[in-house]
Coordinates of C-alpha atoms and ligand atoms in Angstrom, one line a residue:
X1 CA 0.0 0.0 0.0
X2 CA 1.4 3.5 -0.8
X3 CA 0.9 6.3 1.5
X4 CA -1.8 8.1 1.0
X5 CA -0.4 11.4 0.1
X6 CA 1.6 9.2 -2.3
X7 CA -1.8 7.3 -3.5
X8 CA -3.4 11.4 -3.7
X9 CA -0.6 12.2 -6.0
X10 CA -0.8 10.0 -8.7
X11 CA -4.4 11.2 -9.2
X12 CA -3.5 14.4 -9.2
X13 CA -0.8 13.5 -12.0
X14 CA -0.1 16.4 -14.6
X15 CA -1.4 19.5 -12.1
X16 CA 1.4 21.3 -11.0
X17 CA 2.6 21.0 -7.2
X18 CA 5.4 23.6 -6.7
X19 CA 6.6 26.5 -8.7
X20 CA 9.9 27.8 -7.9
X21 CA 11.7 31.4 -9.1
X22 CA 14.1 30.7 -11.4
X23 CA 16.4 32.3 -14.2
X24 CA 19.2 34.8 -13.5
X25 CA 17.7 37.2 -10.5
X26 CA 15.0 34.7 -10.1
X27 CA 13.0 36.7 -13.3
X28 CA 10.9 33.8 -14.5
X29 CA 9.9 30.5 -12.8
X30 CA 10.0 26.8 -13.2
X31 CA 7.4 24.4 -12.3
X32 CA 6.9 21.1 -11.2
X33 CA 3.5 18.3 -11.0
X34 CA 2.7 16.1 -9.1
X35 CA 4.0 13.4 -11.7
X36 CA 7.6 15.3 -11.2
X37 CA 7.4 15.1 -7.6
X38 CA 6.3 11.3 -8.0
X39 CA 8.9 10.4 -10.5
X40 CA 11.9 11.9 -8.9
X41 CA 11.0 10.9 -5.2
X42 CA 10.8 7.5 -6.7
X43 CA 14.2 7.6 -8.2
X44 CA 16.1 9.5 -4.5
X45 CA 14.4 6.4 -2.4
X46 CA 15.8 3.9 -4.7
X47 CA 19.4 5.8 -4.0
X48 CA 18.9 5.3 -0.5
X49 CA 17.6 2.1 -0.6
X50 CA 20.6 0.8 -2.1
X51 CA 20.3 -2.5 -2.1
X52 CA 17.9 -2.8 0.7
X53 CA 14.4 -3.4 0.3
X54 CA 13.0 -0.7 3.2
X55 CA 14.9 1.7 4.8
X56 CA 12.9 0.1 8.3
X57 CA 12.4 3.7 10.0
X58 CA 16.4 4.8 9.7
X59 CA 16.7 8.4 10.0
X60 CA 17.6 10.3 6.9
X61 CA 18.8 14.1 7.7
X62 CA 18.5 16.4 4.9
X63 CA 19.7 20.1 4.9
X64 CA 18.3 21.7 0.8
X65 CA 17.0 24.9 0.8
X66 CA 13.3 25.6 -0.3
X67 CA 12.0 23.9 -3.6
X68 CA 11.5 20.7 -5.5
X69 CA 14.5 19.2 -4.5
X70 CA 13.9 19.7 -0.8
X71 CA 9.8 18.2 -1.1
X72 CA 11.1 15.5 -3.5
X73 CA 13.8 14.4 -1.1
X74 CA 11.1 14.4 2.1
X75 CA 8.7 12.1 -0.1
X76 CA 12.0 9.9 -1.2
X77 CA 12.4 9.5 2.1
X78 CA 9.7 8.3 3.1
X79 CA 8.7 6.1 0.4
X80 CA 12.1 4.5 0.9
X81 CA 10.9 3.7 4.7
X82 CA 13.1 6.0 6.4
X83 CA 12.5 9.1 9.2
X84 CA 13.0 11.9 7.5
X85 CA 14.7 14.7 10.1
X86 CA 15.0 18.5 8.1
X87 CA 17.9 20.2 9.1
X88 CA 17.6 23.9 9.3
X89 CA 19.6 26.1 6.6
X90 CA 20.6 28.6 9.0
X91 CA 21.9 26.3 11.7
X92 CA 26.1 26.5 12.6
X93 CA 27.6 23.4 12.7
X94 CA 27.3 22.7 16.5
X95 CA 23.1 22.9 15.8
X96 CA 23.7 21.2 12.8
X97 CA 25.5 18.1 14.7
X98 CA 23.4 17.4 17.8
X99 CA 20.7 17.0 15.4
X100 CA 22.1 14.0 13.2
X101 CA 24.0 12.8 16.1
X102 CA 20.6 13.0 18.7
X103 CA 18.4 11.3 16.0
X104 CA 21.1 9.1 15.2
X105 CA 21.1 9.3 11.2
X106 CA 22.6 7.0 9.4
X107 CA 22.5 9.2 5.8
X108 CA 22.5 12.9 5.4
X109 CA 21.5 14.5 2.0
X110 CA 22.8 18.0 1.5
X111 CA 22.7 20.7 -1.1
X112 CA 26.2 21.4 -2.7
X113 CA 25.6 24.8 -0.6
X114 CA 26.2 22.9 2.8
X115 CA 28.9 20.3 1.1
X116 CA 31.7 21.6 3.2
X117 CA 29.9 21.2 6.7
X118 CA 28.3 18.6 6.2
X119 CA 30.6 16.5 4.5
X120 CA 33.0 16.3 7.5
X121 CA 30.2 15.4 10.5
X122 CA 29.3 12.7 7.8
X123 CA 33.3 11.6 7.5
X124 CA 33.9 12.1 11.4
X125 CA 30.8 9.9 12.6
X126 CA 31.4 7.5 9.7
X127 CA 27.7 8.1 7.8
X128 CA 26.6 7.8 4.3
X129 CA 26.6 11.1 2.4
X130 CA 24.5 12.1 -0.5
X131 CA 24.5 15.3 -2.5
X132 CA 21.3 15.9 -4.3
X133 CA 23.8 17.2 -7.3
X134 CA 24.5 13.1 -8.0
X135 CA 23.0 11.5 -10.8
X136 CA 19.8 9.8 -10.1
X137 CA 19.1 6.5 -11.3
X138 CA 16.9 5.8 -14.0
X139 CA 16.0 2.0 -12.7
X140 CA 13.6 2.5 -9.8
X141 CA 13.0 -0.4 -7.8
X142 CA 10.1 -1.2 -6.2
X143 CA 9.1 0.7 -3.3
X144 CA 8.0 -1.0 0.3
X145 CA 4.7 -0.8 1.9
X146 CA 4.6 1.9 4.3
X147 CA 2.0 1.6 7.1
X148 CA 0.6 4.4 8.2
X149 CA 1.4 3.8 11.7
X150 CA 5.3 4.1 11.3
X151 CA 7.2 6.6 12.5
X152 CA 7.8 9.4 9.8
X153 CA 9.2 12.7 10.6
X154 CA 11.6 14.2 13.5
X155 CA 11.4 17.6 14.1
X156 CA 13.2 19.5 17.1
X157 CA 11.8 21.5 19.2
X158 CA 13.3 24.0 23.0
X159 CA 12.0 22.8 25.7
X160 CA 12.5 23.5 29.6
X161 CA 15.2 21.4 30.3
X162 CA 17.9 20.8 28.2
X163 CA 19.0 20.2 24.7
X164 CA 16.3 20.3 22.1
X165 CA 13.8 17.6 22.0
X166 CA 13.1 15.2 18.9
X167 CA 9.1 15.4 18.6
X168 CA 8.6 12.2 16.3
X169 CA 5.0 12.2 14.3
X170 CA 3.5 9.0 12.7
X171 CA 2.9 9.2 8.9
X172 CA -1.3 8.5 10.7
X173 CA -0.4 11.7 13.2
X174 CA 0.3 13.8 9.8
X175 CA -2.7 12.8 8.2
X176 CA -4.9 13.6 11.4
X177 CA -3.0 17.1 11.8
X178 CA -3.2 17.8 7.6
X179 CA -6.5 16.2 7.1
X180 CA -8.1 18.7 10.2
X181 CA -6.7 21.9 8.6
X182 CA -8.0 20.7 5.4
X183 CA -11.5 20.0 6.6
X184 CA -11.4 23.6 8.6
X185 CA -9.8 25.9 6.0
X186 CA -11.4 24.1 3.2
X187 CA -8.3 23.7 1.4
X188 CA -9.1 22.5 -2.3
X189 CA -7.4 21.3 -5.5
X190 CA -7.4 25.4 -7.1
X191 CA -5.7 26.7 -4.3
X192 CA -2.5 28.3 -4.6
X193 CA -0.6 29.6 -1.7
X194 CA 3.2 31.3 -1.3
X195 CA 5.9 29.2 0.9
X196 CA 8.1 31.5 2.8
X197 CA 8.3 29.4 6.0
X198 CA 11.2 27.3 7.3
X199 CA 10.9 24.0 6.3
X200 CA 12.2 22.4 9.9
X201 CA 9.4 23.5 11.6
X202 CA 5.4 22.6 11.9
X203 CA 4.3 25.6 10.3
X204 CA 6.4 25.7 6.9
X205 CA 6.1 21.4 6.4
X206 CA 3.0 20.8 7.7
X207 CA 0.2 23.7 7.9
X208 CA 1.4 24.8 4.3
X209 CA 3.7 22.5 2.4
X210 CA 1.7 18.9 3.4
X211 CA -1.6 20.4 3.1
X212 CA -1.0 21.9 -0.3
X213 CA 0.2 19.0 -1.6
X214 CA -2.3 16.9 0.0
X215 CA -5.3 18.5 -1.5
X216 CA -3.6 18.8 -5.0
X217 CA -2.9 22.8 -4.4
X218 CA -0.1 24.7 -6.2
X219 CA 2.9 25.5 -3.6
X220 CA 5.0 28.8 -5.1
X221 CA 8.0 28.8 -2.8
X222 CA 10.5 31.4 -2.1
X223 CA 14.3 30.5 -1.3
X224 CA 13.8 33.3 1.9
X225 CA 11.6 35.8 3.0
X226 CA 12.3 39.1 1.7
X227 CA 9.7 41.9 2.1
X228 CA 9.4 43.2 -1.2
X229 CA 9.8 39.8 -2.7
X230 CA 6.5 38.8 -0.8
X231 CA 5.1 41.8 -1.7
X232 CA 5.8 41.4 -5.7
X233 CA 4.7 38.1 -6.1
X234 CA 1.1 39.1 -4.0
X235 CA 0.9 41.8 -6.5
X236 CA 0.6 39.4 -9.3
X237 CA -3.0 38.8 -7.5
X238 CA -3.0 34.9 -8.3
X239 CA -2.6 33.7 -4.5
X240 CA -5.5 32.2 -2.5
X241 CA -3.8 31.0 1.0
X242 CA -1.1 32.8 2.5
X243 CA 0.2 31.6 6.0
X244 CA 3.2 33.1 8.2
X245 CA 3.8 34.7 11.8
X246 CA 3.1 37.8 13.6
X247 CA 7.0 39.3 13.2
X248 CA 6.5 38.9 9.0
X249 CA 3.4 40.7 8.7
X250 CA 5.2 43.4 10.7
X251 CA 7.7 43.6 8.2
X252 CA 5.1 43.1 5.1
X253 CA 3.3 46.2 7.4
X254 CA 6.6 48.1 6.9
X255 CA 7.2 47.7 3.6
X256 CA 4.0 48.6 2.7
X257 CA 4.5 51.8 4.8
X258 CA 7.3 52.6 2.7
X259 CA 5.3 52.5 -1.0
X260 CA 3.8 55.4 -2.9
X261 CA 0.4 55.2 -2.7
X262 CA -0.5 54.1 -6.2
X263 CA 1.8 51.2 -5.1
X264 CA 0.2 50.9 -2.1
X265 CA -2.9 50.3 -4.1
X266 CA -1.7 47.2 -6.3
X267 CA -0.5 45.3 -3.3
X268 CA -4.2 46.0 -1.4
X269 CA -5.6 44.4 -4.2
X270 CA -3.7 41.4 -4.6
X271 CA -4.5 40.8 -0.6
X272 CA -7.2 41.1 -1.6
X273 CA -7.7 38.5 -4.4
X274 CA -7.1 36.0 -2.0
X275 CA -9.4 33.8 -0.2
X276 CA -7.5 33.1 3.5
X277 CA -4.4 34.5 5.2
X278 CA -3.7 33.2 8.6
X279 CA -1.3 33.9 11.7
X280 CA 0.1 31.9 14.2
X281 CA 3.2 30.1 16.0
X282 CA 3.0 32.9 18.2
X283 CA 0.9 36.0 19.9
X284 CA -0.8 38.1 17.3
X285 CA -0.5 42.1 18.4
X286 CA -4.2 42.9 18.3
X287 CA -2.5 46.4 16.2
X288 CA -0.9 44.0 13.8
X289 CA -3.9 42.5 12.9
X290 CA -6.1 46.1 12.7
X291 CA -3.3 47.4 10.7
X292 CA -3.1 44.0 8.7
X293 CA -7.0 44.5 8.2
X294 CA -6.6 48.3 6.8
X295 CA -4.2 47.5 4.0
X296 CA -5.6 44.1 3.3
X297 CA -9.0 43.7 3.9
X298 CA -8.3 40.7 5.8
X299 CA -9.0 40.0 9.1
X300 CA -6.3 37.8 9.8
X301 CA -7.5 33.8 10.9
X302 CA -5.5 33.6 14.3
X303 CA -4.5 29.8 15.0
X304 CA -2.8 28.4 18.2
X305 CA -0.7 24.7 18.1
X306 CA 2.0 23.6 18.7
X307 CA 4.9 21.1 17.1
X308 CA 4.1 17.9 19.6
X309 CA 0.3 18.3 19.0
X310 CA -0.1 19.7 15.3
X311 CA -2.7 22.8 15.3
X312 CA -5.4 22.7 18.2
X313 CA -7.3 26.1 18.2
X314 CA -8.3 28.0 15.5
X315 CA -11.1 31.5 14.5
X316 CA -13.3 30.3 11.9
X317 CA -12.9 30.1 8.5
X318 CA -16.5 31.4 7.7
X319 CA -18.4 33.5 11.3
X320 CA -16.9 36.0 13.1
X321 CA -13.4 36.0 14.1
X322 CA -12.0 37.7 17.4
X323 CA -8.7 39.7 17.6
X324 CA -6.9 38.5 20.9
X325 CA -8.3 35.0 20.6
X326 CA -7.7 31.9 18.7
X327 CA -10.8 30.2 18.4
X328 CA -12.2 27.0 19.3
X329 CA -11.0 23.4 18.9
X330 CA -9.8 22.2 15.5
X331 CA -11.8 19.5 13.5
X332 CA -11.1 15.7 16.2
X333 CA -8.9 17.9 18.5
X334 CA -10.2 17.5 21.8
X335 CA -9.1 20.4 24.2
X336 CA -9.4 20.7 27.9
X337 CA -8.2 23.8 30.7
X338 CA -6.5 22.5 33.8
X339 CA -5.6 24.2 37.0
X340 CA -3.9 22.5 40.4
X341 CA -7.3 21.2 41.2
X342 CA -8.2 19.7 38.4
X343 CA -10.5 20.8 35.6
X344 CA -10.6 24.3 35.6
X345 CA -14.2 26.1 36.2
X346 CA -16.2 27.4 33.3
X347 CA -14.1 30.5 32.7
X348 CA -11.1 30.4 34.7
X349 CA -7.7 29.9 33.7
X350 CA -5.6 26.9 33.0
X351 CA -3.3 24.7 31.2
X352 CA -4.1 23.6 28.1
X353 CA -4.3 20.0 27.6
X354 CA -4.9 18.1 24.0
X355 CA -6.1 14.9 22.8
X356 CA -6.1 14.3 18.9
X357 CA -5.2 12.1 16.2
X358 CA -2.6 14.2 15.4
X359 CA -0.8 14.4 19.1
X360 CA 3.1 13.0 18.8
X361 CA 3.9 9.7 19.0
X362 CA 6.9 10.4 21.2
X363 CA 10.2 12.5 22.4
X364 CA 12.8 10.5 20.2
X365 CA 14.8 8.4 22.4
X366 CA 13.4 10.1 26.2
X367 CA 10.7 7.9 27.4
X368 CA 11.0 9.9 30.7
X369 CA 10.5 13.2 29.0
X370 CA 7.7 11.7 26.4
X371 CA 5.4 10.0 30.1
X372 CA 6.2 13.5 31.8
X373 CA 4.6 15.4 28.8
X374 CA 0.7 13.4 29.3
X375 CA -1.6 13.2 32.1
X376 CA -4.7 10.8 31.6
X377 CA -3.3 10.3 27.8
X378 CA -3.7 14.1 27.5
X379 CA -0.5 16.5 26.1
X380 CA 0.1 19.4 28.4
X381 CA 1.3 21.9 26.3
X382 CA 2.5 24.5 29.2
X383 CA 0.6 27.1 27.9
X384 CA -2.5 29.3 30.2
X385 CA -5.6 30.2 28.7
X386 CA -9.3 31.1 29.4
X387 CA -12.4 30.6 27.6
X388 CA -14.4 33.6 27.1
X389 CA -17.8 33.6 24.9
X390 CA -16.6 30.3 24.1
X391 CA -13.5 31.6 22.1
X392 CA -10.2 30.4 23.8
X393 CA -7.4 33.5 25.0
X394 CA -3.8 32.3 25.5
X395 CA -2.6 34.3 28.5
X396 CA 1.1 33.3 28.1
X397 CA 3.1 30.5 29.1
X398 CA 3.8 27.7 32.1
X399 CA 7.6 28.6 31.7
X400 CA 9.2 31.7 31.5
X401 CA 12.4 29.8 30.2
X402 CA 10.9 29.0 26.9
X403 CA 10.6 32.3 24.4
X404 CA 9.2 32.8 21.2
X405 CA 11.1 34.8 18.8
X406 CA 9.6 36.1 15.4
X407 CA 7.6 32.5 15.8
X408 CA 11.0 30.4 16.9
X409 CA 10.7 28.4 20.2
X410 CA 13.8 29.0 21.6
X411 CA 14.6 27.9 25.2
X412 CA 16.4 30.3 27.6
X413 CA 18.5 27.4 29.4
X414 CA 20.0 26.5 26.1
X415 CA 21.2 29.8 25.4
X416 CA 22.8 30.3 28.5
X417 CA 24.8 27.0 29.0
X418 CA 25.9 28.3 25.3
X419 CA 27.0 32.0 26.4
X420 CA 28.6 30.5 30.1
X421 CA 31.1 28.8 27.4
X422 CA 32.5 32.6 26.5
X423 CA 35.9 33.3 28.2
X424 CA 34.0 36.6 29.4
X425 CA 31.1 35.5 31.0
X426 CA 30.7 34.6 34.3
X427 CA 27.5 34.6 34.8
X428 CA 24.3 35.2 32.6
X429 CA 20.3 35.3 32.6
X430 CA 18.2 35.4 28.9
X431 CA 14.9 36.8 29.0
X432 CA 12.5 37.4 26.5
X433 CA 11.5 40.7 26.7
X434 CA 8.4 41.9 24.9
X435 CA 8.6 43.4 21.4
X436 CA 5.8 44.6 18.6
X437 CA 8.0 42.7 15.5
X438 CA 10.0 39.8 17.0
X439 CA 6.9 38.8 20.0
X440 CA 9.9 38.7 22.5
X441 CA 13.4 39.8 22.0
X442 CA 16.0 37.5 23.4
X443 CA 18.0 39.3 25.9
X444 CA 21.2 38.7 28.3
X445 CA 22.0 39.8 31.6
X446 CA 25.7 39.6 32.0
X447 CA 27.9 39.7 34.7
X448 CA 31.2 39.3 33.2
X449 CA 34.8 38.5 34.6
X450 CA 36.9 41.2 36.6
X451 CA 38.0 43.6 34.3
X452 CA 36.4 42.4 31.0
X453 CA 34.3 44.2 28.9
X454 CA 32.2 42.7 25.7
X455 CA 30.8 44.5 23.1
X456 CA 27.0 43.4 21.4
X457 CA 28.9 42.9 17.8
X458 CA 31.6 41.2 19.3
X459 CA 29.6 38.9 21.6
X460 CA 27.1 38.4 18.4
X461 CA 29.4 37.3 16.2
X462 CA 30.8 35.0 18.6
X463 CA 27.8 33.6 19.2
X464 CA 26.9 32.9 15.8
X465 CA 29.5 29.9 15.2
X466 CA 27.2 28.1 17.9
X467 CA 24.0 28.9 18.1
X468 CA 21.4 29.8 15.2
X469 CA 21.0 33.6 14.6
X470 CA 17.5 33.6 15.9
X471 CA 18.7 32.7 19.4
X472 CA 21.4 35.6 20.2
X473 CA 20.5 37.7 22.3
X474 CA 19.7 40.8 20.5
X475 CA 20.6 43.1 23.9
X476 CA 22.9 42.6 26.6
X477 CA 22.9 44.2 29.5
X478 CA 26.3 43.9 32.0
X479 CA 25.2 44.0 35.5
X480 CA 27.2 43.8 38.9
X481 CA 25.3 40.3 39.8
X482 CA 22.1 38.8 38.4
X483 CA 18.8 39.5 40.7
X484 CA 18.5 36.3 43.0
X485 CA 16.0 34.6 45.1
X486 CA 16.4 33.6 48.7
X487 CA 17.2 30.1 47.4
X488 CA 20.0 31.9 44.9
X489 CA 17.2 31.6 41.7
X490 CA 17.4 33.7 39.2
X491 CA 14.5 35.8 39.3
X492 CA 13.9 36.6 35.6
X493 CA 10.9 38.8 35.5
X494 CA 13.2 41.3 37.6
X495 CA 15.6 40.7 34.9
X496 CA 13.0 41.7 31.9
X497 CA 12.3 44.7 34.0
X498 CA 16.0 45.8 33.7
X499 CA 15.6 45.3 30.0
X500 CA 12.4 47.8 29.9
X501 CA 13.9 50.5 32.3
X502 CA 17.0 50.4 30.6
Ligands
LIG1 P1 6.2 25.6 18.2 O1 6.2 24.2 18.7 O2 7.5 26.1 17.8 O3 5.2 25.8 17.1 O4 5.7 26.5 19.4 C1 4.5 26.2 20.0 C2 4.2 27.3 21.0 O5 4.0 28.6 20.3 C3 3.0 27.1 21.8 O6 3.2 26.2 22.9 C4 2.6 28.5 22.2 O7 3.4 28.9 23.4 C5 3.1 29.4 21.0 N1 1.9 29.7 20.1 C6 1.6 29.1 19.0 N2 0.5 29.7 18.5 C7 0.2 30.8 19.3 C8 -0.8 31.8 19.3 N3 -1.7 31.9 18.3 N4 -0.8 32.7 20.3 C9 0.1 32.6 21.3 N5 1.1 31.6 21.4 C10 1.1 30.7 20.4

């Protein structure tokens, strides 16, 4: 039996699946069907099959930038049986190697872009190593059965303790999680929305890459996200979907801002033109979405999920929508509230708890971590909310150690075992300190060693050979000692009110 995106496909045969810029500046574009995407994912999972007849759940990292290559390699992989595990494109090496070394891949595909680094972790931890500029063969064997139930996709995610955290979905979780967006946003087979998401993270693979290719939609992907790219390719008023978080509809905001009028007009109307645009991944301003709704006409769709539990919340596709709030339960996503004492009272706060379909199958490798995660077979996501006129409000999260940056989940403890590792630092605190474009700003308290002083370009530029850029901290701040508890805690929020008097 072949998956059943893979069984969706082949109906969907010549209709185009992804359209990519292409040409010298990008000027004209190339595109691909579903028959492409087919044929060429056929002929990567026979390279990686080699001479084995299922790849039996190995993991299969794979660092390509946006486009065919990068969706034909993900469905290679998983017709060939394997785990596919996205690497992130703007990841330094250190990011780049917990990843294949935590999920334990045994191959790594990369882009002739990320030959050099990735090359040498293959060589140093003795893996196979493909580059998607090798010649594909032209005899496909036959392709395993995959059952729905196996695992098929790793994707890490900052948590409260540690390193990372491999949130492994079932090819059957996907489905649930792609199937209820479908069945809510009424995706269909003339849909066409733009890609400008990272594709290592839920929102960019899953809300828009999966579900356009699952209902036979058009996918027009971008290499990156660049304002007036976004803003030229709306203008050609052919878009129906467009997805993304709160800190790029600031920027789309700003360049808007920053057009003549007559422009200002064009773009309006290719908004316009289309038929959904949605928020989430993180808080939408309630101003963002008023100024969103003067230049587009839209009133953006606010969603709420989460990478272990696919989406849970969502404002309606058709009824009235409320700024501030994201909804009600998704299509078979049970959702509960939960306080100390159990289920919280009609209208009071409390955690919010899911049960779905589409829920993870498990931490990779951390049984403690994965049993710690449910109570009663229910996720506990961390986050506080409160239903009002039956709409759910997220009031903020469990853990003030886990920020969101422009839509990234980044954790606080992470950053700081990082930045104790600078000859400099003695001591530090990271905060995320609240901010109209990025949601919260990742900031450091430092208390450095005698005598030392550290400039923000110098300390950023250190920092970027290890962590990703959307971690560094954006502001430091060096203080005498960090503000403690009686027990010698940190106390952060004293630290994010240094940030906002300083
Ligand atoms: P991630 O797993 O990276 O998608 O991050 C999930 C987290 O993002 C959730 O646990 C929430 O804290 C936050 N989040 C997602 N959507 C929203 C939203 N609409 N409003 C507020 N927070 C959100």
């Amino acid at each position: 039996m072949n998956l059943p995106l893979i069984t969706r496909a082949i109906e969907y045969d010549e209709k185009i699946a992804i359209i990519v810029p292409s040409g010298a500046n990008a000027t004209t574009v190339e595109a691909f069907t579903y028959k492409d995407l087919l044929h060429t994912s056929s002929q990567i999972a026979t390279c990686l099959l080699q001479d084995a007849e299922d790849l039996q759940e190995q993991r299969v990292a794979y660092i390509i930038p946006p486009g065919f290559e990068y969706v034909a390699t993900q469905w290679g992989i998983w017709r060939a049986g394997g785990i596919a595990v996205p690497l992130c494109i703007s990841h330094p090496r250190p990011e780049l190697e917990y990843v294949i070394i935590n999920s334990g891949a045994s191959i790594i595909v990369a882009h002739p872009n990320y030959e050099d680094i990735l090359r040498r972790i293959a060589t140093e931890h003795n893996l196979r190593f493909i580059l998607t500029s090798e010649t594909l063969p032209n005899h496909i064997v036959p392709l395993p059965n995959i059952d729905i139930n196996r695992r098929a996709l790793i994707l890490y995610t900052s948590g409260t303790t540690g390193k990372p955290k491999g949130v492994v979905t079932t090819h059957q979780n996907i489905q649930a999680q792609v199937t209820s967006l479908i069945t809510a946003w009424e995706w269909n087979k003339s849909d066409r929305i733009l890609h400008i998401l990272p594709l290592h993270h839920i929102h960019g693979i899953i809300n828009v890459l999966t579900c356009a290719l699952w209902a036979g939609a058009e996918c027009h992907m971008l290499s990156f996200f660049d304002a007036q790219t976004v803003w030229n390719r709306i203008c050609e008023g052919d878009l129906t979907l467009f997805m993304a978080v709160p800190t790029i509809y600031v920027k789309l905001i700003a360049a808007w801002e920053n057009e003549s009028s007559e422009r200002q007009k064009i773009m309006s109307a290719g908004c316009a033109k289309m038929r959904l645009m949605v928020s989430g991944s993180a808080a939408l301003p309630v101003q963002v979405l008023e100024k969103w709704q003067t230049i587009s006409s839209h009133f953006l769709l606010e969603r709420y999920g989460m990478t272990e539990i696919g989406m849970a919340l969502s404002n309606p596709l058709h009824g009235q929508r409320y700024s501030g709030y994201v909804g009600q339960p998704l299509p078979r996503v049970e959702v509960r509230l939960v306080d100390e004492t159990g289920l919280s009272p009609l209208g009071a706060p409390g955690e919010i708890q899911v049960k779905s379909p589409g829920v993870f199958l498990e931490y990779w490798q951390n049984p403690q971590a994965t049993a710690k995660a449910f109570q009663d077979g229910w996720f506990c996501t961390g986050d506080f909310a409160v239903v009002e006129n039956g709409n759910y409000r997220i009031l903020g999260r469990m853990s003030v150690d886990i920020i969101k940056t422009g839509g990234y989940k980044v954790s606080a403890l992470e950053i700081e075992e990082v930045l104790r590792s600078h000859p400099d630092i003695q001591e530090c605190a990271v905060v995320g300190v609240a901010d109209l474009e990025w949601g919260e700003r990742v900031c450091a308290a430092l208390v450095l060693q005698p005598q030392r002083q550290l400039t923000l370009e110098s300390f950023r530029s250190w920092a970027k050979e290890l962590l990703a850029v959307y971690k560094i901290p954006s502001r430091i701040l060096t203080v005498e000692e960090l503000p403690r508890n009686a027990m010698g805690k940190v106390i952060k929020p004293t630290v994010v009110e240094l940030f906002q008097s300083s």
